[in-house]
Amino acid sequence: MSSHIVVFLPDGACLEVESGRTILEAANAAGVAIDSSCGGQRACGQCKVITSLGRPAGGPGDLLSREEVEQGIVLACQATVEEDLVVEVPLESQRGELRILMGRTEVTGAPGEADTPLGARLPVKMVSPEREREASDDERLLGPLKEATGDGFSELAIDLPALRALPEVARAGGWEVDALVGDFDGRGRVFGVEPARGRETYGLAVDVGTTTVVVHLIDLATQGFVEACATLNDQIAYGEDVISRIIHAQEHETGLAELQQAVRAAINRCVREIVEEHGVAREEIVGAACVGNTVMTHLLLGIDPAAIRRQPYVPALRRAPTLRAEEVGLEVHPRAPVYLAPCVSSYVGGDITAGVLATALGESPRLTLFIDMGTNGEMVMGNRDWLMCCSCSAGPAFEGSGVEYGMYATVGAIERLSYDPEGDAVEYMTIGEAKPRGICGSGLVDALAALLRAGVVDRAGRIDLGFPSRRVRVRNERPEFVFVWGEEVGRADDISLGEDGIQNLIRSKSAVYAGAETLLESLGLEAGQVEQILVAGAFGNYLDAESAVMIGLLPDVPLDRIRFVGNTAVSGARLAVLGRGARRRMEELAARMTNFELSVVPGYMDRYVSGLFLPHTDLGRFPSVAGLLEPSA
Amino acid sequence: MSSHIVVFLPDGACLEVESGRTILEAANAAGVAIDSSCGGQRACGQCKVITSLGRPAGGPGDLLSREEVEQGIVLACQATVEEDLVVEVPLESQRGELRILMGRTEVTGAPGEADTPLGARLPVKMVSPEREREASDDERLLGPLKEATGDGFSELAIDLPALRALPEVARAGGWEVDALVGDFDGRGRVFGVEPARGRETYGLAVDVGTTTVVVHLIDLATQGFVEACATLNDQIAYGEDVISRIIHAQEHETGLAELQQAVRAAINRCVREIVEEHGVAREEIVGAACVGNTVMTHLLLGIDPAAIRRQPYVPALRRAPTLRAEEVGLEVHPRAPVYLAPCVSSYVGGDITAGVLATALGESPRLTLFIDMGTNGEMVMGNRDWLMCCSCSAGPAFEGSGVEYGMYATVGAIERLSYDPEGDAVEYMTIGEAKPRGICGSGLVDALAALLRAGVVDRAGRIDLGFPSRRVRVRNERPEFVFVWGEEVGRADDISLGEDGIQNLIRSKSAVYAGAETLLESLGLEAGQVEQILVAGAFGNYLDAESAVMIGLLPDVPLDRIRFVGNTAVSGARLAVLGRGARRRMEELAARMTNFELSVVPGYMDRYVSGLFLPHTDLGRFPSVAGLLEPSA
């Protein structure tokens, strides 16, 4: 039976599913929450989704209006997967309680027939010595395993610790055992031998970000999402960006070891939290895929990244061999395989390769601009025929760093916001519908756009102290705008956005916009020719396209071309855990991407400076925004 | 340039040499000591050797008599290697001082063009980032390495510790480095990166015997022998034979770990002794091949051998993957490859596979019986078309254990002995021409044969107390025969052979002979059809064929068919260190050998009992001996 990749937007979650499964089954398995009060009985009509790539099978049924059918809307419980799909889940179909990024979902099954996962528990019936004398125990194990895995591995061998366990486990279990098999770049390794049907097996997908580490636990039996956990990367103690980390590694004798230990500690903290919550044993996690930018990849492996900072900016490695967990220091099965997503260059890393995989950009016929907004802003332009990538230092403002009430996109973060100057009223939504604790990236984009539209801030980002609103005030000698009054939500202080934060946001958005502009020009393209803009990043569960264009973060294209695709790094890591096809594809993609070095293009800096206005020095580039600003200009 | 295998007998040393090298150059490289006072100038005529398989090139010169030329004798300094050769070095051509088994030879070079050795130091010129920007450090290393190793490896990857060292070593050395590359069953692994041309590299060949561990250090640059060391296997503290070791592992909770630690300790003691003597660093040893019987192989790897002792006698493994030294616990470069010779069955191990490789038995057109006399006596019958093998419990008497003045074949051991009853005189030679300390296996065979021939012992092994010699006496109520008077050589006690020792020797020889007889009969063959008998073992530097037949250890065949081939286990291990061709051949040989289980043949026990006489109950089987015994019968 064939299987296909399904990518869900804006979550960015992806998985492989068997032909014939419904999109709803796939969504449940992927941990994507789609509203369906009838439980998939084709009764409620809530599970409306749009497929933006690929065409699902199954009739529309009678729950959709003619307009909806014409718009390409299908019901997730009726539409079945017959080819690779990118499925967009509209906000109104997203299940509320599951829009918590770090939440928990039920594993409701519906696994696809995976190709070789990174690690697996395979039951083996060995031939007993009574039936076949001329063989050793390892041959009794490897023989049937080779048959079971078919062409899956170029070779299959057994690790010494597993070999040591084998004689006793095999005899105690009447020659039935479970073999833990890892995929080490096409070579199979039996890294554990355990009593048959003893335990669950899980995989880890790890997004090793400069600022934030995100870990997903995947149930390998169902391929379903179990739990996610995010935490700050402990390396922040040694500097906020990758450059300051490299300097720390260089200037302190134990710097490299400290940085390696710090990122391990962050990952392992998440792992411990997840496994404790779910009663999972460390040894039940039989594979981990880690994706990170090139510097994070170096530091996780304890490899000196010094050359990345020096002309001509070369990395020590781009593609690491699949390692053992104990070598990397991850607290999972010590001999489990750890796969690292391949990097393209010193500043375009495995997180981008994973993102290109997860968005299916490399297979798309449409000219696409993919932007991953992390502490660095990386982007990839291209389609199924060519891919060009570059990186710019955006800074972590959109991850909430450097902005007073900025925060990472987790429970309590304001992720959506609007301001009505008529009534001086702010409306907002928080992640998890919890009490507001701060503003995450998507909320900050909305906030800045709203203030600009209302005329509270001018195009230089200055707050107009004469603006007729009690929300505009000066605190600690700095002008700011209050979005949430503390007393209204039962907190001691007010949630506001001040001029310092605004300047950081402007620098970040300008770095990204200038990068996109430079890349486009180098390719002889104009923004209008881009057929879709996919924005990834861990700054929320959605991004308002209009706000993003309003502040000049994204080029002024028709808004329906802009789509937020979530944390594609961790989505790609999840795919890598589940199938070798995905791992191989990542390697092909990394090899296909042509690296474009922004820093050597003289015009980049000029463009960056021109972008330090809202939306831009040159309003002609933003005609749709210019129209909105005119009344207040 | 093509290369060929040369095997030297009786040493059993083997190596691959380039076409055109002289046999003397090959012998020097192999550490085989051939007399040559002119130093290979074709002047002294001392280096006479016989090729028993293959034909060397080069004319006979004028230093040999017509008779010698007709007998197939050539001068080692003139004869060149143009095909695979088995070279016999007659006693009179062996260089005296080097007949010390544990001696030291100069490495005089003349390496062959080896195929992929187990470990190697390969110089690499990397392309600098200034010349080529789009590559990571590991790619700069692996690219040229792949070119240099050609088809040598199915894939080539770099270990994490080597990757960590690479950025600094490469830049410090101006992009010239040495890569330590190991062969892991066809996969290349860079396990070290060091400054260019920094150090020597060595390999280890280890014979893991039940009683004795022998370690050879090989210079990988010249492929020459550097040093050997032997020591008792510390496992002896847990029992003398493999069965008692298995029982110890079963009956004590820490038994398996103790046994593993014991054999590691013995090997590492030898390694330390050798490296200290030669100023070699542990990290300079970049590969080790270990050969041992099946139980020793299990215990070295810490794998429970319990099933070997139970019906149906199956091993946990026969062919281990190539491991890391740190996994096995060998004190060489911690990530260096450790190759283990493949075993055939529970009682025919890697030492026998190595022996079959070293003797080229599997390529011989002649019907051959190969007997390896260790603590177990294993034998292989066959030729290039078929191979049959079996094992019998010979016990360690011929290694000197269980015989009061018996000793291992090392300096001071009487290895050759004769007794003249006329003058009541004993003549003997010791290893290293040192003061006699005891009698090793070959000397014990001579001793028992001499006593039988002289009528001192009868066919039941009893000493005739009425024999007219002052050497016959009773000590501690046991009859014995004194070979060396202590006062004559300056030692406190006399060196003698008593009836207990004789009975142990008789049991050992009978086990071996009965095994050979049973194997022959099962094949429908008679002893007279065997074209050559090769005897291996660590019991001396030679074995007197006449004595061996006299006591009924070997079948009564024409004496020129019997040849002593020394420690073929360690010779095979040396070949395995030097070339993958040898390693692959071992695996083919192990697969080709059909195991014959003596214990399930009802006749074996009867034959063993019939053999508990000298030479045998049935004198008709030993016509040549019967003639000699008649006068005293």
Coordinates of C-alpha atoms in Angstrom, one line a residue, chain B residues 109-558:
Chain B
G109 CA 61.2 -3.4 5.8
A110 CA 60.3 -4.6 2.4
P111 CA 56.6 -4.1 2.7
G112 CA 54.2 -5.5 0.2
E113 CA 51.5 -3.4 -1.3
A114 CA 48.8 -4.2 1.1
D115 CA 45.2 -4.2 0.4
T116 CA 43.0 -2.3 2.9
P117 CA 44.6 -2.8 6.3
L118 CA 42.4 -2.9 9.4
G119 CA 43.6 0.5 10.4
A120 CA 45.8 3.0 8.6
R121 CA 47.2 6.5 8.8
L122 CA 46.5 8.2 5.5
P123 CA 47.9 11.7 4.7
V124 CA 45.4 14.1 3.3
K125 CA 45.8 17.3 1.4
M126 CA 42.6 19.2 2.0
V127 CA 41.3 22.0 -0.3
S128 CA 41.4 25.2 1.7
P129 CA 38.4 27.5 2.1
E130 CA 40.3 30.1 0.2
R131 CA 40.4 27.9 -2.9
E132 CA 36.9 26.4 -2.5
R133 CA 34.3 28.1 -0.4
E134 CA 31.3 25.8 -0.7
A135 CA 32.3 22.9 1.5
S136 CA 32.5 22.1 5.2
D137 CA 35.7 20.9 6.8
D138 CA 34.6 17.2 6.8
E139 CA 33.9 17.4 3.1
R140 CA 37.4 18.8 2.5
L141 CA 38.7 15.8 4.3
L142 CA 36.5 13.0 3.0
G143 CA 36.6 14.1 -0.6
P144 CA 40.4 13.5 -1.1
L145 CA 40.2 10.5 1.2
K146 CA 37.6 8.9 -1.0
E147 CA 39.7 9.4 -4.0
A148 CA 42.8 8.0 -2.2
T149 CA 41.0 4.9 -1.0
G150 CA 39.2 4.4 -4.3
D151 CA 36.9 1.4 -4.2
G152 CA 38.4 0.4 -0.9
F153 CA 35.3 1.3 1.1
S154 CA 31.6 1.1 0.4
E155 CA 31.3 4.4 2.3
L156 CA 33.5 6.7 4.2
A157 CA 32.4 8.7 7.2
I158 CA 34.0 10.5 10.1
D159 CA 33.6 9.8 13.8
L160 CA 32.4 12.6 16.1
P161 CA 35.6 12.8 18.1
A162 CA 37.6 13.1 14.9
L163 CA 35.2 15.7 13.6
R164 CA 35.7 17.7 16.8
A165 CA 39.5 17.6 16.3
L166 CA 39.3 18.5 12.6
P167 CA 38.8 22.3 12.5
E168 CA 41.8 23.1 14.6
V169 CA 44.2 20.4 13.3
A170 CA 43.4 21.2 9.7
R171 CA 44.0 25.0 10.1
A172 CA 47.1 24.5 12.3
G173 CA 48.6 22.2 9.6
G174 CA 47.8 24.3 6.6
W175 CA 45.1 21.9 5.5
E176 CA 47.4 18.9 5.6
V177 CA 46.5 16.3 8.1
D178 CA 46.8 12.6 8.7
A179 CA 43.5 10.7 9.0
L180 CA 43.3 7.5 10.9
V181 CA 41.0 5.3 8.9
G182 CA 39.5 2.0 10.1
D183 CA 37.9 -0.7 8.1
F184 CA 34.6 -1.7 9.7
D185 CA 33.5 -4.6 7.5
G186 CA 33.9 -2.6 4.3
R187 CA 32.8 0.8 5.7
G188 CA 35.6 3.3 6.3
R189 CA 35.5 5.3 9.4
V190 CA 37.9 8.2 10.1
F191 CA 38.5 7.7 13.8
G192 CA 41.2 10.2 14.3
V193 CA 42.6 13.3 12.7
E194 CA 46.2 14.3 13.6
P195 CA 48.9 16.6 12.4
A196 CA 50.5 15.4 9.2
R197 CA 53.3 12.9 9.3
G198 CA 53.2 12.9 13.1
R199 CA 53.5 9.3 14.2
E200 CA 54.1 5.7 13.4
T201 CA 51.2 3.3 13.2
Y202 CA 51.0 -0.2 14.4
G203 CA 48.6 -3.1 14.4
L204 CA 48.1 -5.9 16.9
A205 CA 47.6 -9.6 16.2
V206 CA 46.2 -11.4 19.2
D207 CA 45.9 -15.1 19.7
V208 CA 43.4 -15.5 22.6
G209 CA 44.2 -19.0 23.8
T210 CA 42.4 -20.8 26.6
T211 CA 45.7 -21.2 28.3
T212 CA 48.0 -18.6 26.7
V213 CA 47.5 -15.2 25.1
V214 CA 50.0 -14.3 22.4
V215 CA 50.3 -10.7 21.1
H216 CA 52.3 -9.6 18.1
L217 CA 52.9 -5.9 17.3
I218 CA 53.2 -5.2 13.6
D219 CA 54.6 -2.0 12.0
L220 CA 51.9 -1.0 9.5
A221 CA 54.3 1.2 7.5
T222 CA 56.6 -1.8 6.7
Q223 CA 54.1 -4.6 7.5
G224 CA 57.0 -6.0 9.5
F225 CA 57.0 -7.8 12.8
V226 CA 58.1 -5.7 15.7
E227 CA 57.7 -7.7 18.9
A228 CA 55.7 -10.6 20.4
C229 CA 54.7 -11.3 23.9
A230 CA 52.9 -14.2 25.5
T231 CA 51.4 -14.6 28.9
L232 CA 49.1 -17.0 30.6
N233 CA 45.4 -16.3 30.2
D234 CA 44.3 -15.0 33.6
Q235 CA 41.1 -16.9 33.2
I236 CA 43.1 -20.0 34.3
A237 CA 42.2 -18.9 37.8
Y238 CA 38.6 -19.9 37.0
G239 CA 39.4 -23.3 35.4
E240 CA 41.7 -24.9 33.0
D241 CA 39.4 -25.7 30.1
V242 CA 36.6 -23.9 28.3
I243 CA 33.9 -26.0 30.0
S244 CA 35.0 -25.0 33.5
R245 CA 35.0 -21.3 32.3
I246 CA 31.5 -21.6 31.0
I247 CA 30.4 -23.1 34.3
H248 CA 32.0 -20.3 36.2
A249 CA 30.2 -17.7 34.1
Q250 CA 26.9 -19.5 34.8
E251 CA 27.3 -20.2 38.5
H252 CA 28.6 -16.8 39.7
E253 CA 26.7 -13.6 39.2
T254 CA 29.8 -11.7 38.3
G255 CA 31.4 -14.7 36.6
L256 CA 31.0 -13.5 33.1
A257 CA 32.4 -10.1 33.9
E258 CA 35.3 -11.6 35.8
L259 CA 36.2 -13.8 32.9
Q260 CA 36.0 -10.9 30.5
Q261 CA 38.2 -8.8 32.7
A262 CA 40.7 -11.6 33.1
V263 CA 41.3 -12.1 29.4
R264 CA 41.4 -8.4 28.8
A265 CA 44.0 -8.1 31.6
A266 CA 46.2 -10.7 30.0
I267 CA 46.0 -9.1 26.5
N268 CA 46.6 -5.6 27.9
R269 CA 49.5 -6.8 30.0
C270 CA 51.2 -8.0 26.8
V271 CA 50.3 -4.8 25.0
R272 CA 51.8 -2.7 27.8
E273 CA 54.9 -4.7 27.9
I274 CA 55.4 -4.4 24.2
V275 CA 54.6 -0.7 23.9
E276 CA 56.9 0.2 26.8
E277 CA 59.7 -1.8 25.3
H278 CA 59.4 0.0 22.0
G279 CA 58.3 3.4 23.1
V280 CA 55.0 3.1 21.2
A281 CA 52.1 5.2 22.2
R282 CA 48.8 3.4 22.8
E283 CA 47.1 5.7 20.2
E284 CA 49.6 4.6 17.6
I285 CA 48.1 1.1 17.5
V286 CA 45.3 1.6 15.1
G287 CA 43.8 -1.8 14.6
A288 CA 43.8 -5.2 16.3
A289 CA 42.7 -8.6 15.0
C290 CA 41.8 -11.1 17.7
V291 CA 41.5 -14.8 17.1
G292 CA 40.3 -17.3 19.6
N293 CA 38.2 -20.4 20.0
T294 CA 34.4 -19.8 20.2
V295 CA 34.3 -19.7 24.0
M296 CA 37.2 -17.3 24.2
T297 CA 35.6 -15.1 21.6
H298 CA 32.4 -15.0 23.6
L299 CA 34.2 -14.2 26.9
L300 CA 36.4 -11.5 25.4
L301 CA 33.2 -9.8 24.2
G302 CA 31.4 -10.4 27.5
I303 CA 28.8 -12.6 25.9
D304 CA 27.3 -15.5 27.9
P305 CA 28.6 -18.8 26.3
A306 CA 26.2 -21.0 28.4
A307 CA 24.4 -22.5 25.4
I308 CA 27.7 -23.8 24.1
R309 CA 27.7 -26.4 26.9
R310 CA 24.1 -27.4 26.5
Q311 CA 22.5 -29.6 23.9
P312 CA 22.4 -28.7 21.0
Y313 CA 25.6 -26.8 21.7
V314 CA 24.9 -23.5 19.8
P315 CA 27.0 -20.4 20.1
A316 CA 25.6 -16.9 20.7
L317 CA 27.6 -15.6 17.8
R318 CA 30.0 -16.8 15.2
R319 CA 30.9 -13.7 13.4
A320 CA 31.1 -10.5 15.4
P321 CA 30.9 -7.1 13.6
T322 CA 34.2 -5.2 13.7
L323 CA 34.1 -3.3 17.0
R324 CA 35.8 -0.4 18.6
A325 CA 38.8 -1.1 20.9
E326 CA 37.0 0.7 23.7
E327 CA 34.0 -1.6 23.4
V328 CA 36.3 -4.6 23.7
G329 CA 38.5 -3.0 26.4
L330 CA 41.8 -3.3 24.5
E331 CA 44.4 -0.7 25.4
V332 CA 45.1 0.6 22.0
H333 CA 43.6 3.7 20.2
P334 CA 40.1 3.7 21.8
R335 CA 38.2 4.0 18.6
A336 CA 40.5 1.7 16.5
P337 CA 38.8 -1.3 14.8
V338 CA 39.0 -4.7 16.5
Y339 CA 38.4 -7.5 14.1
L340 CA 37.4 -10.9 15.4
A341 CA 38.1 -14.0 13.3
P342 CA 34.8 -15.8 12.5
C343 CA 34.0 -19.0 14.2
V344 CA 32.6 -22.1 12.5
S345 CA 30.7 -23.7 15.5
S346 CA 30.7 -23.9 19.2
Y347 CA 33.9 -25.9 19.3
V348 CA 35.7 -24.8 16.1
G349 CA 36.6 -21.2 16.5
G350 CA 38.3 -18.2 14.9
D351 CA 41.7 -19.6 15.8
I352 CA 41.0 -22.5 13.4
T353 CA 39.7 -20.2 10.7
A354 CA 42.8 -18.1 11.0
G355 CA 44.9 -21.3 10.8
V356 CA 43.3 -22.5 7.7
L357 CA 43.9 -19.0 6.2
A358 CA 47.5 -19.0 7.3
T359 CA 48.3 -22.5 6.0
A360 CA 46.6 -21.8 2.6
L361 CA 44.9 -25.1 3.2
G362 CA 41.7 -23.9 1.6
E363 CA 43.6 -23.3 -1.7
S364 CA 45.7 -26.4 -1.6
P365 CA 45.2 -29.1 -4.3
R366 CA 46.5 -31.7 -1.8
L367 CA 44.4 -33.6 0.7
T368 CA 45.5 -32.1 3.9
L369 CA 44.9 -32.8 7.6
F370 CA 45.4 -29.7 9.7
I371 CA 45.7 -30.2 13.5
D372 CA 45.8 -27.3 15.9
M373 CA 46.9 -28.6 19.3
G374 CA 45.9 -26.1 21.9
T375 CA 43.9 -26.8 25.1
N376 CA 41.3 -28.1 22.7
G377 CA 42.5 -30.1 19.7
E378 CA 40.8 -28.9 16.6
M379 CA 41.4 -30.3 13.2
V380 CA 40.4 -29.6 9.6
M381 CA 40.5 -32.0 6.8
G382 CA 40.2 -31.0 3.1
N383 CA 41.7 -29.1 0.2
R384 CA 40.6 -26.3 -2.1
D385 CA 37.4 -28.2 -2.9
W386 CA 36.0 -29.0 0.5
L387 CA 36.8 -28.5 4.2
M388 CA 35.5 -30.6 7.2
C389 CA 36.4 -29.7 10.7
C390 CA 36.0 -31.1 14.2
S391 CA 37.2 -30.6 17.8
C392 CA 38.3 -32.9 20.6
S393 CA 39.1 -32.1 24.2
A394 CA 42.8 -32.7 24.1
G395 CA 43.6 -30.9 27.3
P396 CA 46.6 -28.6 27.8
A397 CA 49.3 -31.2 28.3
F398 CA 51.2 -30.3 25.2
E399 CA 51.1 -26.7 26.3
G400 CA 52.9 -27.9 29.4
S401 CA 50.0 -27.9 31.8
G402 CA 49.3 -31.0 33.9
V403 CA 52.9 -32.1 33.4
E404 CA 55.2 -31.4 36.3
Y405 CA 58.1 -29.9 34.4
G406 CA 56.0 -29.0 31.4
M407 CA 56.0 -25.4 30.3
Y408 CA 54.9 -23.1 27.6
A409 CA 57.2 -22.7 24.6
T410 CA 59.2 -19.8 25.7
V411 CA 62.8 -19.0 26.6
G412 CA 64.5 -21.8 28.5
A413 CA 62.0 -24.5 27.4
I414 CA 63.5 -27.7 26.2
E415 CA 62.0 -28.0 22.8
R416 CA 64.1 -30.9 21.4
L417 CA 65.4 -33.8 23.2
S418 CA 67.0 -37.3 22.7
Y419 CA 68.0 -40.1 24.9
D420 CA 70.8 -42.5 24.2
P421 CA 70.4 -45.6 26.5
E422 CA 73.8 -46.8 25.6
G423 CA 75.6 -44.0 27.4
D424 CA 72.5 -43.1 29.5
A425 CA 72.9 -39.6 27.9
V426 CA 70.3 -37.0 27.2
E427 CA 70.9 -34.3 24.6
Y428 CA 68.6 -31.3 24.4
M429 CA 68.1 -27.8 22.9
T430 CA 66.4 -25.0 24.7
I431 CA 64.5 -22.1 23.2
G432 CA 66.9 -19.1 23.2
E433 CA 69.8 -21.5 24.0
A434 CA 69.0 -20.5 27.6
K435 CA 69.4 -22.5 30.8
P436 CA 66.7 -25.2 30.8
R437 CA 63.6 -24.3 32.9
G438 CA 61.3 -27.1 31.8
I439 CA 60.0 -29.0 28.8
C440 CA 57.6 -27.5 26.2
G441 CA 55.2 -29.5 24.0
S442 CA 57.7 -30.5 21.3
G443 CA 60.2 -31.6 23.9
L444 CA 57.6 -33.6 25.7
V445 CA 56.7 -35.4 22.4
D446 CA 60.4 -36.2 22.0
A447 CA 60.8 -37.2 25.6
L448 CA 57.9 -39.7 25.6
A449 CA 59.0 -41.1 22.2
A450 CA 62.6 -41.5 23.5
L451 CA 61.5 -43.3 26.6
L452 CA 59.2 -45.6 24.7
R453 CA 61.9 -46.4 22.1
A454 CA 64.5 -47.1 24.8
G455 CA 62.1 -49.3 26.7
V456 CA 62.0 -47.0 29.8
V457 CA 58.3 -46.8 29.5
D458 CA 56.0 -49.6 28.3
R459 CA 53.1 -49.2 26.0
A460 CA 50.8 -48.4 28.8
G461 CA 53.0 -45.5 29.8
R462 CA 54.4 -47.1 32.9
I463 CA 58.1 -46.5 33.8
D464 CA 60.1 -49.7 34.2
L465 CA 61.8 -49.3 37.5
G466 CA 64.2 -52.1 36.6
F467 CA 65.5 -50.2 33.6
P468 CA 69.3 -49.9 34.0
S469 CA 69.6 -46.1 34.3
R470 CA 70.3 -43.9 37.3
R471 CA 67.8 -41.5 35.6
V472 CA 65.0 -43.8 36.6
R473 CA 63.9 -43.2 40.1
V474 CA 61.0 -42.9 42.5
R475 CA 60.2 -39.5 44.0
N476 CA 57.3 -38.8 46.2
E477 CA 56.2 -42.4 45.7
R478 CA 56.0 -41.7 41.9
P479 CA 58.3 -43.2 39.3
E480 CA 60.0 -40.7 37.0
F481 CA 62.8 -40.3 34.5
V482 CA 65.3 -37.4 35.0
F483 CA 66.3 -35.6 31.8
V484 CA 68.4 -32.8 33.3
W485 CA 70.3 -33.0 36.5
G486 CA 69.8 -29.7 38.3
E487 CA 73.4 -29.6 39.5
E488 CA 74.7 -29.7 35.9
V489 CA 72.8 -26.6 34.9
G490 CA 72.9 -24.7 38.2
R491 CA 69.3 -25.3 39.4
A492 CA 68.0 -26.7 42.6
D493 CA 65.9 -29.5 41.2
D494 CA 66.1 -31.9 38.4
I495 CA 63.9 -31.7 35.3
S496 CA 62.0 -35.0 35.0
L497 CA 59.0 -36.6 33.5
G498 CA 56.8 -38.7 35.8
E499 CA 54.0 -41.2 35.2
D500 CA 51.3 -38.7 36.0
G501 CA 52.5 -36.4 33.3
I502 CA 52.9 -39.3 30.9
Q503 CA 49.3 -40.3 31.5
N504 CA 48.2 -36.8 30.7
L505 CA 50.2 -36.7 27.5
I506 CA 48.7 -40.1 26.5
R507 CA 45.2 -38.8 27.1
S508 CA 45.9 -35.7 25.0
K509 CA 47.5 -37.6 22.2
S510 CA 44.8 -40.2 22.1
A511 CA 42.0 -37.5 22.0
V512 CA 43.7 -36.0 18.9
Y513 CA 44.5 -39.2 17.2
A514 CA 41.0 -40.6 17.8
G515 CA 39.6 -37.4 16.4
A516 CA 41.6 -37.7 13.2
E517 CA 40.7 -41.3 12.8
T518 CA 37.0 -40.7 13.3
L519 CA 37.1 -37.8 10.9
L520 CA 38.9 -39.9 8.3
E521 CA 36.6 -42.8 8.6
S522 CA 33.5 -40.6 8.4
L523 CA 34.9 -39.4 5.1
G524 CA 35.6 -42.9 3.9
L525 CA 39.3 -42.1 3.9
E526 CA 42.4 -43.9 5.2
A527 CA 45.3 -42.2 6.8
G528 CA 47.6 -43.2 3.9
Q529 CA 45.5 -41.1 1.5
V530 CA 46.3 -37.9 3.4
E531 CA 48.9 -36.0 1.4
Q532 CA 50.1 -33.7 4.1
I533 CA 49.6 -33.3 7.8
L534 CA 50.1 -29.8 9.1
V535 CA 50.5 -29.5 12.9
A536 CA 49.9 -26.2 14.5
G537 CA 50.1 -25.1 18.1
A538 CA 52.1 -23.0 20.5
F539 CA 54.1 -25.9 21.9
G540 CA 57.5 -25.2 20.3
N541 CA 59.2 -24.0 17.2
Y542 CA 59.3 -27.4 15.6
L543 CA 57.8 -30.8 16.1
D544 CA 59.7 -34.0 15.4
A545 CA 57.5 -36.0 13.1
E546 CA 59.0 -39.3 14.0
S547 CA 58.5 -38.7 17.7
A548 CA 54.9 -37.6 17.1
V549 CA 54.2 -40.8 15.2
M550 CA 56.1 -42.9 17.7
I551 CA 53.8 -41.9 20.5
G552 CA 50.7 -42.3 18.4
L553 CA 49.9 -38.6 18.3
L554 CA 49.8 -38.5 14.5
P555 CA 48.9 -41.3 12.1
D556 CA 51.7 -43.5 10.8
V557 CA 52.2 -41.8 7.4
P558 CA 55.5 -41.2 5.6

